[in-house]
């Protein structure tokens, strides 16, 4: 702790005299350089960045040429900003805290350039901890440097050299050098040029720089795996400089030199050889596959290169670079050959097959059904008993697509299957919904007279269902008497609830007799119409038999000068055939 007190005027004068006395004593005990009338360099100290840039004169005598950069440790706010001229130098200088500094150059008052401090006036008693702070704010106001940098200012910047102390986030035109590090077990500044410095026979080293063989066109990072250490054993990999280039797109041998220089000025250098092999890159073909197509597909180049990609050196080639040839192996099989050649002469060839399948798959077991209103018609229900085959092989039922829709009183079921070649088969089934009793197949018919109309005839093609269960055997059939050559057949079916469903069919019997020559005529009023006249030219046959004699003639009364004549013949089965004509009477 510092105790503050108010000085009197006399005390102040005494303090000034005491300070002058001390300075004089110190200067008398240390070597002081004489002032120079000219200064070859300008020193600029970036207090904020703890970095020094040395400038030399340009052709006009102005300090515009950046010459050298140094890492330092300033005292932050304790290092005063401004422009100064160096007034004195000291080979060894006693510093604040009873410590020592080498190669000191005064800037102003108690602010000096000097080495990192020593516990004694002995180069083996350096504070390694403070040395490792170089490049950061660490001093009480002075500007600390490594010995090599402090000595350079001491040796090369005469008294009267201008020093500018400023703040900036830009370290300067040469950047900020990487400060050297050292182990805390040592008391020697590794940059000290004294011959008895134990670091004097230590040098930086480069590791990992070896001769390498590189594939043509590959990416190469010449710094990959390469590292460097300072003479004190710390990493200075970031300081490695590389000269020489490697062109991986030209086969040959290339020399690459690695060099690293540490803050002490010591350096290491290593040259290695990179051998780039000849270009053995080959193109690639991807997306080639065997194809199975149906008969509608055209076998051509467009089909063959669909989805196929050719690449070389990581770049996609134009489809035009792919040569495609077809060889017909059989009636339905083609061998496709793909070939690509690239600029270095290397090539790639691949093959695939295209098989043409013209046979569509087959759906089995699809049929119309009767279902009750309570039946849940789902995909699973619709597929009961349904199978599919393709070219003799059974296909998975999962490949069958089923579309179900309800229309009025039935379900429409559409089955569809597509084989691997794209051939499609579609079938439709009708599931009729039945609630109660239903009779199907009842219809009116016309038959010849030789047909026996009985129950067996009546049930031909007729089915019956009760709640979608076949009940044909429960249908009752009633056949009427023949009236006007017609039978009326009545069908009835009673459901489980006692409801009776009925249906009727009319069976018209067509007699086997044919009457010919019966036509309308005109007769004279002078000639009475008789049966004999009416039968003139009229005949009747039954099969190959002449049954004209069986014709019965009925003549109506004269009405409006017209007679209606009816010809009737009964065939051998008892069915009558009747034909009517008109005789018109005219006056003579």
Short mmCIF file of N, CA and C in Angstrom, two decimals, residues 21-141:
data_model
loop_
_atom_site.label_atom_id
_atom_site.label_comp_id
_atom_site.label_asym_id
_atom_site.label_seq_id
_atom_site.Cartn_x
_atom_site.Cartn_y
_atom_site.Cartn_z
N UNK A 21 20.09 13.50 -7.81
CA UNK A 21 21.28 12.89 -7.24
C UNK A 21 21.33 11.39 -7.55
N UNK A 22 20.16 10.74 -7.41
CA UNK A 22 20.09 9.28 -7.66
C UNK A 22 20.38 8.98 -9.12
N UNK A 23 19.75 9.80 -10.01
CA UNK A 23 19.95 9.58 -11.44
C UNK A 23 21.42 9.73 -11.81
N UNK A 24 22.01 10.79 -11.23
CA UNK A 24 23.42 11.02 -11.52
C UNK A 24 24.28 9.86 -11.05
N UNK A 25 23.92 9.35 -9.86
CA UNK A 25 24.69 8.22 -9.32
C UNK A 25 24.56 7.00 -10.20
N UNK A 26 23.27 6.70 -10.64
CA UNK A 26 23.03 5.52 -11.48
C UNK A 26 23.78 5.65 -12.79
N UNK A 27 23.70 6.86 -13.39
CA UNK A 27 24.35 7.06 -14.69
C UNK A 27 25.86 6.93 -14.57
N UNK A 28 26.35 7.31 -13.40
CA UNK A 28 27.80 7.21 -13.23
C UNK A 28 28.24 5.76 -13.09
N UNK A 29 27.31 4.87 -12.68
CA UNK A 29 27.63 3.45 -12.49
C UNK A 29 27.33 2.61 -13.72
N UNK A 30 26.77 3.22 -14.80
CA UNK A 30 26.40 2.48 -16.01
C UNK A 30 26.97 3.18 -17.22
N UNK A 31 27.25 2.39 -18.26
CA UNK A 31 27.79 2.95 -19.50
C UNK A 31 26.69 3.68 -20.23
N UNK A 32 26.88 4.91 -20.60
CA UNK A 32 25.88 5.71 -21.29
C UNK A 32 26.38 6.04 -22.68
N UNK A 33 25.54 5.72 -23.74
CA UNK A 33 25.93 6.00 -25.13
C UNK A 33 25.78 7.47 -25.42
N UNK A 34 26.65 7.96 -26.29
CA UNK A 34 26.55 9.37 -26.69
C UNK A 34 25.46 9.55 -27.72
N UNK A 35 24.91 10.75 -27.78
CA UNK A 35 23.81 11.04 -28.70
C UNK A 35 24.30 11.10 -30.12
N UNK A 36 23.42 10.72 -31.06
CA UNK A 36 23.75 10.77 -32.49
C UNK A 36 22.96 11.89 -33.14
N UNK A 37 23.58 12.52 -34.09
CA UNK A 37 22.90 13.64 -34.74
C UNK A 37 21.88 13.17 -35.77
N UNK A 38 22.02 11.94 -36.26
CA UNK A 38 21.06 11.41 -37.24
C UNK A 38 20.55 10.08 -36.74
N UNK A 39 19.32 9.72 -37.15
CA UNK A 39 18.70 8.44 -36.72
C UNK A 39 18.26 7.68 -37.95
N UNK A 40 18.76 6.48 -38.18
CA UNK A 40 18.37 5.72 -39.37
C UNK A 40 16.98 5.11 -39.27
N UNK A 41 16.46 5.05 -38.05
CA UNK A 41 15.18 4.36 -37.86
C UNK A 41 14.20 5.18 -37.04
N UNK A 42 12.92 4.89 -37.23
CA UNK A 42 11.83 5.43 -36.41
C UNK A 42 11.18 4.24 -35.71
N UNK A 43 10.93 4.38 -34.40
CA UNK A 43 10.32 3.29 -33.62
C UNK A 43 8.88 3.67 -33.30
N UNK A 44 7.93 2.81 -33.71
CA UNK A 44 6.51 3.03 -33.37
C UNK A 44 6.04 1.88 -32.49
N UNK A 45 5.52 2.25 -31.33
CA UNK A 45 5.06 1.27 -30.35
C UNK A 45 3.53 1.29 -30.32
N UNK A 46 2.90 0.17 -30.71
CA UNK A 46 1.44 0.04 -30.62
C UNK A 46 1.14 -0.52 -29.24
N UNK A 47 0.79 0.42 -28.32
CA UNK A 47 0.57 0.03 -26.93
C UNK A 47 -0.57 -0.98 -26.81
N UNK A 48 -1.65 -0.78 -27.59
CA UNK A 48 -2.85 -1.63 -27.50
C UNK A 48 -2.53 -3.07 -27.92
N UNK A 49 -1.70 -3.22 -28.98
CA UNK A 49 -1.41 -4.55 -29.52
C UNK A 49 -0.11 -5.14 -28.98
N UNK A 50 0.64 -4.36 -28.15
CA UNK A 50 1.92 -4.84 -27.63
C UNK A 50 2.84 -5.30 -28.77
N UNK A 51 2.98 -4.37 -29.70
CA UNK A 51 3.75 -4.68 -30.91
C UNK A 51 4.55 -3.44 -31.32
N UNK A 52 5.79 -3.66 -31.77
CA UNK A 52 6.66 -2.57 -32.23
C UNK A 52 6.94 -2.76 -33.71
N UNK A 53 6.87 -1.65 -34.47
CA UNK A 53 7.28 -1.67 -35.87
C UNK A 53 8.41 -0.67 -36.06
N UNK A 54 9.51 -1.12 -36.64
CA UNK A 54 10.66 -0.27 -36.94
C UNK A 54 10.55 0.18 -38.39
N UNK A 55 10.66 1.49 -38.63
CA UNK A 55 10.61 2.05 -39.99
C UNK A 55 11.98 2.60 -40.36
N UNK A 56 12.34 2.42 -41.63
CA UNK A 56 13.55 3.08 -42.13
C UNK A 56 13.14 4.11 -43.17
N UNK A 57 14.11 4.90 -43.59
CA UNK A 57 13.81 6.03 -44.47
C UNK A 57 13.61 5.57 -45.91
N UNK A 58 12.73 6.29 -46.61
CA UNK A 58 12.58 6.07 -48.05
C UNK A 58 13.56 6.98 -48.78
N UNK A 59 13.44 7.06 -50.08
CA UNK A 59 14.38 7.84 -50.88
C UNK A 59 14.31 9.33 -50.57
N UNK A 60 13.16 9.76 -50.02
CA UNK A 60 13.01 11.19 -49.72
C UNK A 60 13.43 11.51 -48.30
N UNK A 61 13.85 10.46 -47.56
CA UNK A 61 14.28 10.70 -46.19
C UNK A 61 13.17 10.57 -45.17
N UNK A 62 11.99 10.16 -45.61
CA UNK A 62 10.87 9.99 -44.68
C UNK A 62 10.84 8.55 -44.18
N UNK A 63 10.38 8.38 -42.92
CA UNK A 63 10.31 7.04 -42.33
C UNK A 63 9.00 6.36 -42.77
N UNK A 64 8.99 5.83 -43.96
CA UNK A 64 7.76 5.22 -44.50
C UNK A 64 7.93 3.74 -44.81
N UNK A 65 9.15 3.23 -44.69
CA UNK A 65 9.40 1.83 -45.10
C UNK A 65 9.42 0.94 -43.86
N UNK A 66 8.40 0.09 -43.66
CA UNK A 66 8.42 -0.82 -42.51
C UNK A 66 9.57 -1.81 -42.67
N UNK A 67 10.36 -1.97 -41.60
CA UNK A 67 11.60 -2.74 -41.71
C UNK A 67 11.61 -3.96 -40.79
N UNK A 68 11.07 -3.82 -39.59
CA UNK A 68 11.19 -4.90 -38.61
C UNK A 68 10.04 -4.79 -37.61
N UNK A 69 9.55 -5.94 -37.14
CA UNK A 69 8.48 -5.95 -36.14
C UNK A 69 8.93 -6.77 -34.95
N UNK A 70 8.44 -6.37 -33.76
CA UNK A 70 8.82 -7.05 -32.52
C UNK A 70 7.59 -7.19 -31.63
N UNK A 71 7.51 -8.30 -30.91
CA UNK A 71 6.48 -8.46 -29.88
C UNK A 71 7.04 -7.88 -28.59
N UNK A 72 6.21 -7.19 -27.83
CA UNK A 72 6.67 -6.56 -26.60
C UNK A 72 5.61 -6.68 -25.52
N UNK A 73 5.93 -6.20 -24.33
CA UNK A 73 4.94 -6.08 -23.25
C UNK A 73 4.98 -4.65 -22.76
N UNK A 74 3.87 -3.93 -22.95
CA UNK A 74 3.77 -2.56 -22.44
C UNK A 74 3.10 -2.60 -21.08
N UNK A 75 2.95 -1.40 -20.50
CA UNK A 75 2.30 -1.30 -19.20
C UNK A 75 0.90 -0.75 -19.29
N UNK A 76 0.31 -0.82 -20.47
CA UNK A 76 -1.04 -0.31 -20.62
C UNK A 76 -1.07 1.18 -20.37
N UNK A 77 -1.98 1.63 -19.52
CA UNK A 77 -2.12 3.06 -19.24
C UNK A 77 -0.88 3.65 -18.59
N UNK A 78 -0.05 2.79 -17.97
CA UNK A 78 1.18 3.29 -17.33
C UNK A 78 2.26 3.63 -18.36
N UNK A 79 2.04 3.18 -19.60
CA UNK A 79 2.95 3.55 -20.69
C UNK A 79 2.34 4.74 -21.40
N UNK A 80 2.97 5.90 -21.30
CA UNK A 80 2.36 7.13 -21.77
C UNK A 80 2.40 7.22 -23.30
N UNK A 81 1.26 7.64 -23.88
CA UNK A 81 1.20 7.87 -25.32
C UNK A 81 1.95 9.15 -25.66
N UNK A 82 2.47 9.21 -26.88
CA UNK A 82 3.13 10.44 -27.30
C UNK A 82 4.33 10.16 -28.18
N UNK A 83 5.04 11.24 -28.53
CA UNK A 83 6.23 11.15 -29.38
C UNK A 83 7.44 11.63 -28.56
N UNK A 84 8.50 10.81 -28.59
CA UNK A 84 9.66 11.08 -27.74
C UNK A 84 10.94 10.82 -28.53
N UNK A 85 12.06 11.30 -27.98
CA UNK A 85 13.38 11.00 -28.53
C UNK A 85 14.22 10.37 -27.44
N UNK A 86 14.91 9.29 -27.80
CA UNK A 86 15.65 8.53 -26.78
C UNK A 86 16.82 9.36 -26.27
N UNK A 87 16.93 9.48 -24.92
CA UNK A 87 18.01 10.32 -24.37
C UNK A 87 19.19 9.53 -23.81
N UNK A 88 19.01 8.20 -23.55
CA UNK A 88 20.10 7.49 -22.88
C UNK A 88 19.97 5.99 -23.10
N UNK A 89 21.11 5.26 -22.91
CA UNK A 89 21.14 3.81 -23.03
C UNK A 89 21.94 3.23 -21.88
N UNK A 90 21.63 1.97 -21.50
CA UNK A 90 22.30 1.31 -20.39
C UNK A 90 22.48 -0.17 -20.72
N UNK A 91 23.70 -0.69 -20.58
CA UNK A 91 23.92 -2.11 -20.86
C UNK A 91 23.18 -2.96 -19.86
N UNK A 92 23.33 -2.67 -18.58
CA UNK A 92 22.51 -3.24 -17.50
C UNK A 92 21.88 -2.09 -16.75
N UNK A 93 20.62 -2.27 -16.35
CA UNK A 93 19.92 -1.16 -15.69
C UNK A 93 19.12 -1.72 -14.52
N UNK A 94 19.32 -1.07 -13.35
CA UNK A 94 18.51 -1.43 -12.18
C UNK A 94 17.11 -0.89 -12.38
N UNK A 95 16.13 -1.74 -12.22
CA UNK A 95 14.74 -1.38 -12.50
C UNK A 95 13.93 -1.35 -11.23
N UNK A 96 12.67 -0.91 -11.35
CA UNK A 96 11.75 -0.87 -10.23
C UNK A 96 11.62 -2.27 -9.63
N UNK A 97 11.61 -2.35 -8.33
CA UNK A 97 11.47 -3.64 -7.66
C UNK A 97 12.79 -4.32 -7.42
N UNK A 98 13.87 -3.57 -7.56
CA UNK A 98 15.20 -4.11 -7.32
C UNK A 98 15.51 -5.29 -8.24
N UNK A 99 15.12 -5.13 -9.52
CA UNK A 99 15.44 -6.13 -10.54
C UNK A 99 16.23 -5.44 -11.64
N UNK A 100 16.77 -6.26 -12.57
CA UNK A 100 17.66 -5.73 -13.58
C UNK A 100 17.15 -6.00 -15.00
N UNK A 101 17.56 -5.10 -15.92
CA UNK A 101 17.23 -5.30 -17.32
C UNK A 101 18.44 -5.08 -18.19
N UNK A 102 18.53 -5.89 -19.26
CA UNK A 102 19.63 -5.74 -20.21
C UNK A 102 19.23 -4.80 -21.35
N UNK A 103 20.24 -4.18 -21.95
CA UNK A 103 20.09 -3.39 -23.18
C UNK A 103 18.92 -2.41 -23.07
N UNK A 104 19.00 -1.55 -22.08
CA UNK A 104 17.94 -0.57 -21.83
C UNK A 104 18.18 0.69 -22.65
N UNK A 105 17.11 1.22 -23.21
CA UNK A 105 17.14 2.50 -23.92
C UNK A 105 16.01 3.35 -23.36
N UNK A 106 16.40 4.50 -22.80
CA UNK A 106 15.37 5.34 -22.17
C UNK A 106 14.52 6.01 -23.26
N UNK A 107 13.21 6.07 -22.99
CA UNK A 107 12.28 6.77 -23.87
C UNK A 107 11.96 8.14 -23.28
N UNK A 108 11.49 8.11 -22.02
CA UNK A 108 11.23 9.36 -21.29
C UNK A 108 11.10 9.01 -19.83
N UNK A 109 11.82 9.75 -18.97
CA UNK A 109 11.71 9.54 -17.54
C UNK A 109 12.00 8.10 -17.18
N UNK A 110 11.06 7.47 -16.46
CA UNK A 110 11.25 6.08 -16.03
C UNK A 110 10.76 5.06 -17.04
N UNK A 111 10.42 5.48 -18.26
CA UNK A 111 9.93 4.56 -19.30
C UNK A 111 11.08 4.22 -20.22
N UNK A 112 11.40 2.91 -20.33
CA UNK A 112 12.54 2.46 -21.12
C UNK A 112 12.16 1.25 -21.98
N UNK A 113 12.93 1.05 -23.06
CA UNK A 113 12.98 -0.26 -23.71
C UNK A 113 13.99 -1.08 -22.92
N UNK A 114 13.68 -2.33 -22.57
CA UNK A 114 14.68 -3.18 -21.92
C UNK A 114 14.24 -4.64 -22.04
N UNK A 115 15.15 -5.51 -21.71
CA UNK A 115 14.82 -6.94 -21.73
C UNK A 115 13.83 -7.24 -20.62
N UNK A 116 13.29 -8.45 -20.63
CA UNK A 116 12.52 -8.92 -19.48
C UNK A 116 13.46 -8.92 -18.29
N UNK A 117 12.91 -8.60 -17.12
CA UNK A 117 13.79 -8.36 -15.98
C UNK A 117 14.44 -9.62 -15.42
N UNK A 118 15.59 -9.37 -14.74
CA UNK A 118 16.38 -10.43 -14.09
C UNK A 118 16.37 -10.18 -12.59
N UNK A 119 16.47 -11.27 -11.87
CA UNK A 119 16.53 -11.13 -10.41
C UNK A 119 17.86 -10.49 -9.97
N UNK A 120 18.88 -10.73 -10.75
CA UNK A 120 20.20 -10.18 -10.45
C UNK A 120 20.82 -9.65 -11.73
N UNK A 121 21.91 -8.94 -11.59
CA UNK A 121 22.65 -8.50 -12.78
C UNK A 121 23.45 -9.69 -13.29
N UNK A 122 22.69 -10.69 -13.71
CA UNK A 122 23.25 -11.98 -14.11
C UNK A 122 22.34 -12.56 -15.20
N UNK A 123 22.83 -12.86 -16.42
CA UNK A 123 21.97 -13.31 -17.52
C UNK A 123 21.33 -14.68 -17.29
N UNK A 124 21.67 -15.34 -16.19
CA UNK A 124 21.06 -16.65 -15.92
C UNK A 124 19.92 -16.56 -14.92
N UNK A 125 19.52 -15.29 -14.55
CA UNK A 125 18.49 -15.14 -13.52
C UNK A 125 17.21 -14.51 -14.08
N UNK A 126 16.93 -14.74 -15.37
CA UNK A 126 15.74 -14.17 -16.01
C UNK A 126 14.46 -14.69 -15.37
N UNK A 127 13.43 -13.84 -15.32
CA UNK A 127 12.09 -14.29 -14.90
C UNK A 127 11.41 -14.94 -16.10
N UNK A 128 11.41 -16.27 -16.12
CA UNK A 128 10.81 -17.00 -17.26
C UNK A 128 9.31 -16.74 -17.35
N UNK A 129 8.67 -16.57 -16.20
CA UNK A 129 7.22 -16.31 -16.20
C UNK A 129 6.93 -15.02 -16.94
N UNK A 130 7.72 -13.96 -16.67
CA UNK A 130 7.50 -12.68 -17.34
C UNK A 130 7.89 -12.76 -18.82
N UNK A 131 8.91 -13.54 -19.12
CA UNK A 131 9.30 -13.71 -20.52
C UNK A 131 8.15 -14.30 -21.34
N UNK A 132 7.45 -15.26 -20.73
CA UNK A 132 6.34 -15.91 -21.44
C UNK A 132 5.12 -15.02 -21.58
N UNK A 133 5.17 -13.82 -20.98
CA UNK A 133 4.08 -12.85 -21.15
C UNK A 133 4.32 -11.89 -22.30
N UNK A 134 5.48 -11.98 -22.94
CA UNK A 134 5.76 -11.08 -24.06
C UNK A 134 4.64 -11.18 -25.09
N UNK A 135 4.25 -10.01 -25.59
CA UNK A 135 3.11 -9.96 -26.51
C UNK A 135 1.82 -9.59 -25.81
N UNK A 136 1.87 -9.47 -24.46
CA UNK A 136 0.70 -9.06 -23.68
C UNK A 136 1.09 -7.91 -22.77
N UNK A 137 0.10 -7.20 -22.26
CA UNK A 137 0.35 -6.10 -21.33
C UNK A 137 0.81 -6.68 -20.00
N UNK A 138 2.03 -6.33 -19.55
CA UNK A 138 2.56 -6.98 -18.35
C UNK A 138 3.49 -6.10 -17.53
N UNK A 139 3.98 -4.96 -18.08
CA UNK A 139 5.01 -4.18 -17.37
C UNK A 139 4.36 -3.12 -16.48
N UNK A 140 5.24 -2.41 -15.75
CA UNK A 140 4.77 -1.30 -14.92
C UNK A 140 4.78 0.01 -15.68
N UNK A 141 5.12 -0.04 -16.94
CA UNK A 141 5.18 1.17 -17.76
C UNK A 141 6.25 1.11 -18.81
#
